[in-house]
CSV table of C-alpha atoms in Angstrom, one decimal:
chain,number,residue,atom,x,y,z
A,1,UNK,CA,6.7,-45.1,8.8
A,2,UNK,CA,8.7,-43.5,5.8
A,3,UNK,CA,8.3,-44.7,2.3
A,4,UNK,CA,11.3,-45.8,0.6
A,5,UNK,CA,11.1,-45.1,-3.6
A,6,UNK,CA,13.2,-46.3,-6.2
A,7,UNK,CA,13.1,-43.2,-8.8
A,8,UNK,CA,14.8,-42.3,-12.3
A,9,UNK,CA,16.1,-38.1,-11.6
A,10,UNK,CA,15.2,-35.1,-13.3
A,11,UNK,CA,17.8,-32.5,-12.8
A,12,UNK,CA,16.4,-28.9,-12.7
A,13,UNK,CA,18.9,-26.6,-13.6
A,14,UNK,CA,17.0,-23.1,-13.9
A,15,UNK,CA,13.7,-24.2,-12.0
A,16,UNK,CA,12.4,-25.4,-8.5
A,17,UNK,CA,9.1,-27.5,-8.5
A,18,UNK,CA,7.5,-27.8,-5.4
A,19,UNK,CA,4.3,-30.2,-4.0
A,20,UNK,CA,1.4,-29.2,-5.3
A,21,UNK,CA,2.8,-27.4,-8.6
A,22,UNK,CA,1.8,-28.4,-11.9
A,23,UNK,CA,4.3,-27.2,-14.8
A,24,UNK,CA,5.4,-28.3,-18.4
A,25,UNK,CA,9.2,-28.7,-18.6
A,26,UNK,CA,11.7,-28.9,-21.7
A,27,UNK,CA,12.6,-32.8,-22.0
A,28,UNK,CA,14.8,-31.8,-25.1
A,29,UNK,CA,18.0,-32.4,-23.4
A,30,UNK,CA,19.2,-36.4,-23.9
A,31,UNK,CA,19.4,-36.3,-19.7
A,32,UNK,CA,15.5,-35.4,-19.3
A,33,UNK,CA,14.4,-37.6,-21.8
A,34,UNK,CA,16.0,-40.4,-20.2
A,35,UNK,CA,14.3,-39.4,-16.9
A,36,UNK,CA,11.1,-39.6,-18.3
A,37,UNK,CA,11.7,-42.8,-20.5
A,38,UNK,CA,13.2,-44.6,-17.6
A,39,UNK,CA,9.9,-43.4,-16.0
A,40,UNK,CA,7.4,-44.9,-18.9
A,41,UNK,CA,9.7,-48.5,-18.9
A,42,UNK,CA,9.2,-48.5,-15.4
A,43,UNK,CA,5.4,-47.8,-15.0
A,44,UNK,CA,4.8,-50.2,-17.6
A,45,UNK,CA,6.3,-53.3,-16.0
A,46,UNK,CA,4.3,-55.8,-14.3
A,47,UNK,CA,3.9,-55.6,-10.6
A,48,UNK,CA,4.9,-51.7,-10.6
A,49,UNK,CA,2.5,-49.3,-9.1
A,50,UNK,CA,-1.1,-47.7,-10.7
A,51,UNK,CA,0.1,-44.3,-10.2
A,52,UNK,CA,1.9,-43.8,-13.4
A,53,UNK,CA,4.8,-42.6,-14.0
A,54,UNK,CA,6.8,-40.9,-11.3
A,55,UNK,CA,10.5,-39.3,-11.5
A,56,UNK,CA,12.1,-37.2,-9.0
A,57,UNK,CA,12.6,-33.7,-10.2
A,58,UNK,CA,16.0,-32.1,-8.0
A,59,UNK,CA,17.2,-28.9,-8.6
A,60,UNK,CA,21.1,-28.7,-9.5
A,61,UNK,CA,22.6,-25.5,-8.5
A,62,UNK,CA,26.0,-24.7,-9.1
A,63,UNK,CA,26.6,-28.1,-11.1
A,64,UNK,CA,25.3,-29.6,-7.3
A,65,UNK,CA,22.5,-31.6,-7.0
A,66,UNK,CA,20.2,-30.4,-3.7
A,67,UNK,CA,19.6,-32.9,-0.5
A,68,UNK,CA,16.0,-33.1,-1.3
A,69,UNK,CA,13.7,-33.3,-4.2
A,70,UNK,CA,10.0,-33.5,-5.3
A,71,UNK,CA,8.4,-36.8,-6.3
A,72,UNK,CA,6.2,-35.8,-9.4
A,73,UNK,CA,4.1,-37.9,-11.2
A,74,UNK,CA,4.3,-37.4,-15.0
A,75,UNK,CA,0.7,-36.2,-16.8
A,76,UNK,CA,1.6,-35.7,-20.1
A,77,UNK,CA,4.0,-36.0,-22.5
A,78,UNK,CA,4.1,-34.1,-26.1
A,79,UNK,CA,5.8,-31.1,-28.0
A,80,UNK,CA,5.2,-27.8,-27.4
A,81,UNK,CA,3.9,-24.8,-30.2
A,82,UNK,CA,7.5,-24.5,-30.7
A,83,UNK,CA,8.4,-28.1,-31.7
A,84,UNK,CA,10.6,-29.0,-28.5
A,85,UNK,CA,9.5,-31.8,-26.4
A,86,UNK,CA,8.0,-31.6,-23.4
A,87,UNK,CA,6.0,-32.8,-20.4
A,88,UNK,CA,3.5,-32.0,-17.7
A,89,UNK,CA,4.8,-32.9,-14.2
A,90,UNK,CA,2.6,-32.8,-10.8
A,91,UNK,CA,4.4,-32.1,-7.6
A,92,UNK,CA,3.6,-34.6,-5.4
A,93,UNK,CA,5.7,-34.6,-2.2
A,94,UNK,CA,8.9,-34.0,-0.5
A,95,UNK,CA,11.4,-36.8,-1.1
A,96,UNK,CA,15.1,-37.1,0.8
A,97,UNK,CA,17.4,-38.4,-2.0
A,98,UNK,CA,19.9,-41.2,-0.8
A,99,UNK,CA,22.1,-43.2,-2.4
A,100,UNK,CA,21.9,-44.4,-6.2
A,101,UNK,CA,20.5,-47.5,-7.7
A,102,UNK,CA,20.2,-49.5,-10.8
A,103,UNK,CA,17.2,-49.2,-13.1
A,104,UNK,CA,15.8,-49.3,-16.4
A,105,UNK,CA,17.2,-46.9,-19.1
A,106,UNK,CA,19.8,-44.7,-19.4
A,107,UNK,CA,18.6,-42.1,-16.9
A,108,UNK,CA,20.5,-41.9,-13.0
A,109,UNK,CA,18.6,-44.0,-10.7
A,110,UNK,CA,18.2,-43.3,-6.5
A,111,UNK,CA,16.6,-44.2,-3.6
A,112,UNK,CA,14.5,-42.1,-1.8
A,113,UNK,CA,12.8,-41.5,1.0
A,114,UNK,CA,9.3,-39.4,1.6
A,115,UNK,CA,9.2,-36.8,4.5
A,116,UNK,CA,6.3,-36.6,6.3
A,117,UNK,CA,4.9,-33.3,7.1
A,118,UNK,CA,4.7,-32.5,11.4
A,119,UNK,CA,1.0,-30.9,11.4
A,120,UNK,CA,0.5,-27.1,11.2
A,121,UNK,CA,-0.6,-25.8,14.6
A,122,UNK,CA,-2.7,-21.9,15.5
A,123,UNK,CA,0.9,-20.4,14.8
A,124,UNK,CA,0.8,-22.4,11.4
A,125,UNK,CA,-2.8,-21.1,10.5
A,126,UNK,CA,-1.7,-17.6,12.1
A,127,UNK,CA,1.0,-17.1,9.5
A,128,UNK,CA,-0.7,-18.8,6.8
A,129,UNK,CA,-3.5,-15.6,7.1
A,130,UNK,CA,-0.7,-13.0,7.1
A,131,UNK,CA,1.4,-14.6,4.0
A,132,UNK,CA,-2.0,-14.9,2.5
A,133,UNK,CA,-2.7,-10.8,2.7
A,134,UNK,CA,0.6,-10.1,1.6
A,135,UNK,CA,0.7,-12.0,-1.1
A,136,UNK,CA,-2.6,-10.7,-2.5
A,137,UNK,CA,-0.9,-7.6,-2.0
A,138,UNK,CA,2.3,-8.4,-4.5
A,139,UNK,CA,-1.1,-9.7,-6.9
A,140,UNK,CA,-2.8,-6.6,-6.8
A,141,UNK,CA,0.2,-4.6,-7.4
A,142,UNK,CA,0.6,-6.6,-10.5
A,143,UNK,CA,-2.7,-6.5,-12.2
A,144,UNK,CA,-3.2,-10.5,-11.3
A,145,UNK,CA,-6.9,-9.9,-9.9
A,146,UNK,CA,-7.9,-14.1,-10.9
A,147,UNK,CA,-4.7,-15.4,-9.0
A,148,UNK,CA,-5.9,-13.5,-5.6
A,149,UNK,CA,-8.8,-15.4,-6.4
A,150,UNK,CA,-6.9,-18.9,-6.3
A,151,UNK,CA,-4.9,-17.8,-3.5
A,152,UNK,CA,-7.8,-17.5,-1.5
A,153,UNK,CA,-9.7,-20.7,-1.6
A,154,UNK,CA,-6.1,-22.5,-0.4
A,155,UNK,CA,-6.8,-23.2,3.4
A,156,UNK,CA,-4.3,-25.7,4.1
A,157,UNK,CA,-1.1,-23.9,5.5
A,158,UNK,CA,1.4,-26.1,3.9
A,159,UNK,CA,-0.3,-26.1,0.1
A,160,UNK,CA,-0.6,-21.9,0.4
A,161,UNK,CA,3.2,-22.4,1.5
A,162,UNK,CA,4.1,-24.7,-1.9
A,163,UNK,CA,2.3,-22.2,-3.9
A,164,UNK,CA,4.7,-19.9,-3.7
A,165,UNK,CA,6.9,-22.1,-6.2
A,166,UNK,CA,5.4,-19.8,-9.1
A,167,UNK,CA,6.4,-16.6,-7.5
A,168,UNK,CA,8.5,-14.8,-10.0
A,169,UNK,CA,10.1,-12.6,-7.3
A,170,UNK,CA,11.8,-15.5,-5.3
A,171,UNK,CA,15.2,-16.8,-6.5
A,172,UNK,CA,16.4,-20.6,-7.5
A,173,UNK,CA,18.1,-20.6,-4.2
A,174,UNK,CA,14.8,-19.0,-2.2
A,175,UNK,CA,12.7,-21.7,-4.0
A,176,UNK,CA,15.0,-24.6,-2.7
A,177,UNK,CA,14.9,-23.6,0.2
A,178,UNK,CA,11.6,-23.8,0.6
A,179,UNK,CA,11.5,-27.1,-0.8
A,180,UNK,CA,14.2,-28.4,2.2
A,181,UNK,CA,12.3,-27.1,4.5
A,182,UNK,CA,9.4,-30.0,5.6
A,183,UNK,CA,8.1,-28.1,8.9
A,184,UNK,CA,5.3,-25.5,7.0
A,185,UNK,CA,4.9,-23.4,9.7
A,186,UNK,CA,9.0,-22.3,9.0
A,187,UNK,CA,8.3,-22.1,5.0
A,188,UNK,CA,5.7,-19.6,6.0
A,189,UNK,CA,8.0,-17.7,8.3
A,190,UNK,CA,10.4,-17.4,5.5
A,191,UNK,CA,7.7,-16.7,3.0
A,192,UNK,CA,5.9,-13.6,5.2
A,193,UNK,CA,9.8,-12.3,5.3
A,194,UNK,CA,10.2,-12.6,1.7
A,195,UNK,CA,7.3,-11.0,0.5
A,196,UNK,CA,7.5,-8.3,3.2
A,197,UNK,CA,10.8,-7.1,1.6
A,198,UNK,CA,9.1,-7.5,-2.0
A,199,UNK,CA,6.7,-5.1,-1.1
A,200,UNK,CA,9.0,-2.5,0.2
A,201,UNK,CA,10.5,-3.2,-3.1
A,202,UNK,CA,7.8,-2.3,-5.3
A,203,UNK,CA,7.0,0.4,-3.5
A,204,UNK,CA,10.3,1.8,-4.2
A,205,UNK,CA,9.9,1.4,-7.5
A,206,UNK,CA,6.5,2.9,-7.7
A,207,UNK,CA,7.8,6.0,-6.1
A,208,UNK,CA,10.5,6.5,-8.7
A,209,UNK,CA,7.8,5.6,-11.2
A,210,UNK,CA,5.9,8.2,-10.3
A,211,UNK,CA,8.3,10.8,-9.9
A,212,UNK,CA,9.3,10.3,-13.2
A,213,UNK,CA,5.9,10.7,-15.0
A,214,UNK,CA,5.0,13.4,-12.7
A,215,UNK,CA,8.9,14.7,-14.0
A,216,UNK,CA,7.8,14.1,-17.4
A,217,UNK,CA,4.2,15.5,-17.7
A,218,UNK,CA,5.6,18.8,-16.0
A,219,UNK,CA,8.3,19.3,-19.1
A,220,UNK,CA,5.5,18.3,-21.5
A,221,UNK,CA,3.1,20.8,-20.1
A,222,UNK,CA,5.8,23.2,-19.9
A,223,UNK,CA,6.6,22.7,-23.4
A,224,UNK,CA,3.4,23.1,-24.8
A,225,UNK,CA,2.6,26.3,-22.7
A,226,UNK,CA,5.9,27.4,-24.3
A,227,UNK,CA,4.4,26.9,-27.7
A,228,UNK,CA,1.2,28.2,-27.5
A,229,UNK,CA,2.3,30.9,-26.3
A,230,UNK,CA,4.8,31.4,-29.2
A,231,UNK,CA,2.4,31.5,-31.1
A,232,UNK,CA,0.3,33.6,-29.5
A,233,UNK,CA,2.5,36.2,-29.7
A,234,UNK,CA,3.0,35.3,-33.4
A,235,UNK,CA,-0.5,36.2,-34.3
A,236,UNK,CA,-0.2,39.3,-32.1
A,237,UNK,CA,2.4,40.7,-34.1
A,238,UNK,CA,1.1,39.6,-37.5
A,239,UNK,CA,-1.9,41.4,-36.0
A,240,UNK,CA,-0.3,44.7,-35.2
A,241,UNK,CA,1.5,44.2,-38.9
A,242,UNK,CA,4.9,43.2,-37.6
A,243,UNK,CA,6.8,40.1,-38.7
A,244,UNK,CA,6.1,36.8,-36.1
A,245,UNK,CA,9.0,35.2,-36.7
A,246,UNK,CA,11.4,38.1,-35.9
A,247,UNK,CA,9.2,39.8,-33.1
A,248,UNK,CA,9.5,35.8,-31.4
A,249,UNK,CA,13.2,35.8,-31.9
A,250,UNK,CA,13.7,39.5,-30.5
A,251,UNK,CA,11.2,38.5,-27.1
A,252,UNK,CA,12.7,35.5,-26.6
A,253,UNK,CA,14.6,36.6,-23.8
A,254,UNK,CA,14.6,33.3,-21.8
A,255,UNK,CA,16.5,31.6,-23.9
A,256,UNK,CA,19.4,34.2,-24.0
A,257,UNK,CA,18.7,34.2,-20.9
A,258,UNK,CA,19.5,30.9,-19.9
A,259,UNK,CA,22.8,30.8,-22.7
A,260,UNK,CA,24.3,34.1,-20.8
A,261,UNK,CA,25.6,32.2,-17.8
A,262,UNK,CA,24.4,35.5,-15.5
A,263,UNK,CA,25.3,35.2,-11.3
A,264,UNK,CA,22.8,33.1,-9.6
A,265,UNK,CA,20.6,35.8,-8.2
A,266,UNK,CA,20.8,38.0,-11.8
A,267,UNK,CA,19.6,35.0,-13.5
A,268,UNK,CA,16.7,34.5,-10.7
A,269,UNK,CA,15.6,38.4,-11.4
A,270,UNK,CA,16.2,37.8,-15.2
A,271,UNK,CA,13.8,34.8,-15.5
A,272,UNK,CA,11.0,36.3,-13.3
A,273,UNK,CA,10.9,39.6,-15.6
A,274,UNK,CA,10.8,37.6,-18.6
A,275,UNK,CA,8.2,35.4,-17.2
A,276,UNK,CA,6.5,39.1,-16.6
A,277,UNK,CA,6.9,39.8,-19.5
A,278,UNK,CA,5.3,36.9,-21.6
A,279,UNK,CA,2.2,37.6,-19.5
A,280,UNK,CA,2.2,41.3,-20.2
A,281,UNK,CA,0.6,42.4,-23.4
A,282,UNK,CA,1.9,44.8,-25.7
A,283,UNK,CA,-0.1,47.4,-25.1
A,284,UNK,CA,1.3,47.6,-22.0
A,285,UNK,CA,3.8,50.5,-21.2
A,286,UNK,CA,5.6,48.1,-18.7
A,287,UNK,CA,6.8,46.2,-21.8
A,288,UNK,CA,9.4,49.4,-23.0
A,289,UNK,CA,10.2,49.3,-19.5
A,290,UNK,CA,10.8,45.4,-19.0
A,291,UNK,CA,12.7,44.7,-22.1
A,292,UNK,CA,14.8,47.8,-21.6
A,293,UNK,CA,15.9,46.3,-17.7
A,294,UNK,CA,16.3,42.7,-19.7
A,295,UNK,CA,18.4,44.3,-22.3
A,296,UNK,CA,20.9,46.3,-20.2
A,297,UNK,CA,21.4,43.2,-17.9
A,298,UNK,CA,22.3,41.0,-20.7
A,299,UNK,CA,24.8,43.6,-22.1
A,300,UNK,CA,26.1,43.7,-18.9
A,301,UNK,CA,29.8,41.3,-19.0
A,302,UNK,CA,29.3,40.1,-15.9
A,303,UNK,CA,32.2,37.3,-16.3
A,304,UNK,CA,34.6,39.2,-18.2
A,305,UNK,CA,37.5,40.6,-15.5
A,306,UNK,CA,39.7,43.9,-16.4
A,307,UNK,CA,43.2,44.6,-15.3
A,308,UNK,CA,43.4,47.7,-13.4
A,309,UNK,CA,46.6,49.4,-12.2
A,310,UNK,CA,46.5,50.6,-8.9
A,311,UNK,CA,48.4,54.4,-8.1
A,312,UNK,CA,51.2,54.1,-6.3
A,313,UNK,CA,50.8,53.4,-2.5
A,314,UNK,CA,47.4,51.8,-3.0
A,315,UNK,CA,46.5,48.5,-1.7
A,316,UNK,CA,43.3,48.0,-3.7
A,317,UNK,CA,43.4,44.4,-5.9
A,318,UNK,CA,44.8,44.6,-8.6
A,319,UNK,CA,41.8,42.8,-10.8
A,320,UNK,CA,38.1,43.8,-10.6
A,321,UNK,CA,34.7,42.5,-12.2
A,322,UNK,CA,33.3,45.6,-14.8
A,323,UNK,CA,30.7,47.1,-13.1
């Protein structure tokens, strides 16, 4: 048979608590304390029950208040480092919010009724060992090694289902879901969907992650190469007698390279002699021969067009590149 409860609410306007869940929430706002007031007056008159009190936290999305909420019992009450007020809430069960009711204090009283749980069957268990994996997956991917830890000792299908309440990934709207949802075998079924697509995520992510180091440690090896081997041929040339800085700047063909805006293919050829080239020493007749090759192709005005006339009769065009 149901249980019907008389409960002050706590709306939750940017979380979702679920059974099992233990969590400290802001009672700054004049509508939470109330709740937990109400709660206090209530636990404290005679005949009322020895479990303390109890308010019923319901999320409010959208300025609406959602069809079901948790019964929580209230642990502690006190201010946080930061000077606001707060308390520490347990998740207790499922409760279907009916009409409202009169009781003490200023907070908004309803009735309520607690939903019973149909038992998890092999299916229940089944899903319970996949969800399980896959969420020690999301864990690992996150550096959380102690929570795998916790998530393995939960057995019971429908508390490894609730636990799910402190997973960042899942939305407001995810999170109430879960909460409507009484049959644990179907929270898990959402729950394995979830985190399957959470997964793919981060493994999106990780990909792009890693192309971008990868991206970055190339130019930053490149760099560096680039350096040292400027000064490289620095200390050559101060070692033959000439000057470093201008025998750099003369060889430094890959940049004029690169600032010459050459065809496609002449730039290809360019950057593969001048990559010869700052392997070859200078001892080396191939060096006359390279720079001489890299010199006459950058004199070359290979996007500068001349006007030609054509002789009479011709049909040649009548604009050509310079050779």
């Amino acid at each position: 048979m149901s249980t019907k409860l008389s409960l002050p609410v706590l709306p939750l306007d940017d979380n979702v608590v679920l059974p099992t869940m233990v969590v400290p929430l802001d009672i700054s706002s004049s509508e939470a304390r109330a709740s937990i007031e109400a709660a206090q007056i209530s636990a404290e008159a005679p005949g009322s029950n020895e479990n303390g009190p109890q308010v019923l936290l319901v999320p409010r999305l959208g300025g609406k208040y959602a069809p079901v909420g948790t019964l929580a019992a209230v642990e502690q009450v006190g201010r946080l480092p930061s000077g606001e007020q707060a308390a520490v809430v347990r998740g207790l069960s499922r409760v279907r919010i009916g009409v409202g009711t009169t009781g003490p204090g200023a907070a908004l009283w309803v009735e309520g009724t607690v939903l019973e749980e149909p038992p998890g069957g092999p299916r229940a268990q089944e899903l319970a060992r996949e969800y399980r994996g896959l969420a020690a997956t999301i864990l690992q991917k996150r550096g959380a090694w102690q929570l795998v830890d916790v998530l393995q000792r939960l057995n019971d299908p429908s508390a490894l289902a609730d636990s799910a309440g402190y997973a960042g990934y899942l939305s407001l709207e995810q999170r109430s879901e879960l909460l409507e949802t009484v049959d644990p075998e179907q929270r898990l079924e959402r729950l394995v969907g979830w985190a399957r697509d959470h997964i793919a995520e981060l493994d999106v992510a990780e990909t792009i992650q890693n192309d971008v180091r990868e991206g970055m440690e190339k130019q930053q090896r490149e760099f560096l190469l680039r350096q040292q081997m400027a000064a490289i041929r620095k200390e050559l040339a101060e070692l033959n007698g000439k000057s470093g800085d201008a025998d750099t700047e003369e060889e430094d063909y890959r940049a004029r390279i690169e600032a010459a805006n050459l065809p496609e293919k002449v730039e290809e050829a360019a950057l593969k002699e001048a990559a010869k080239l700052e392997r070859t020493s200078d001892a080396s007749p191939e060096v006359g021969w390279i720079r001489t090759w890299l010199d006459t192709v950058l004199e070359i005005p290979w996007n500068t067009r001349t006007s030609v006339r054509c002789p009479a009769g011709s049909s040649g065009p009548s604009a050509r590149r310079a050779p």
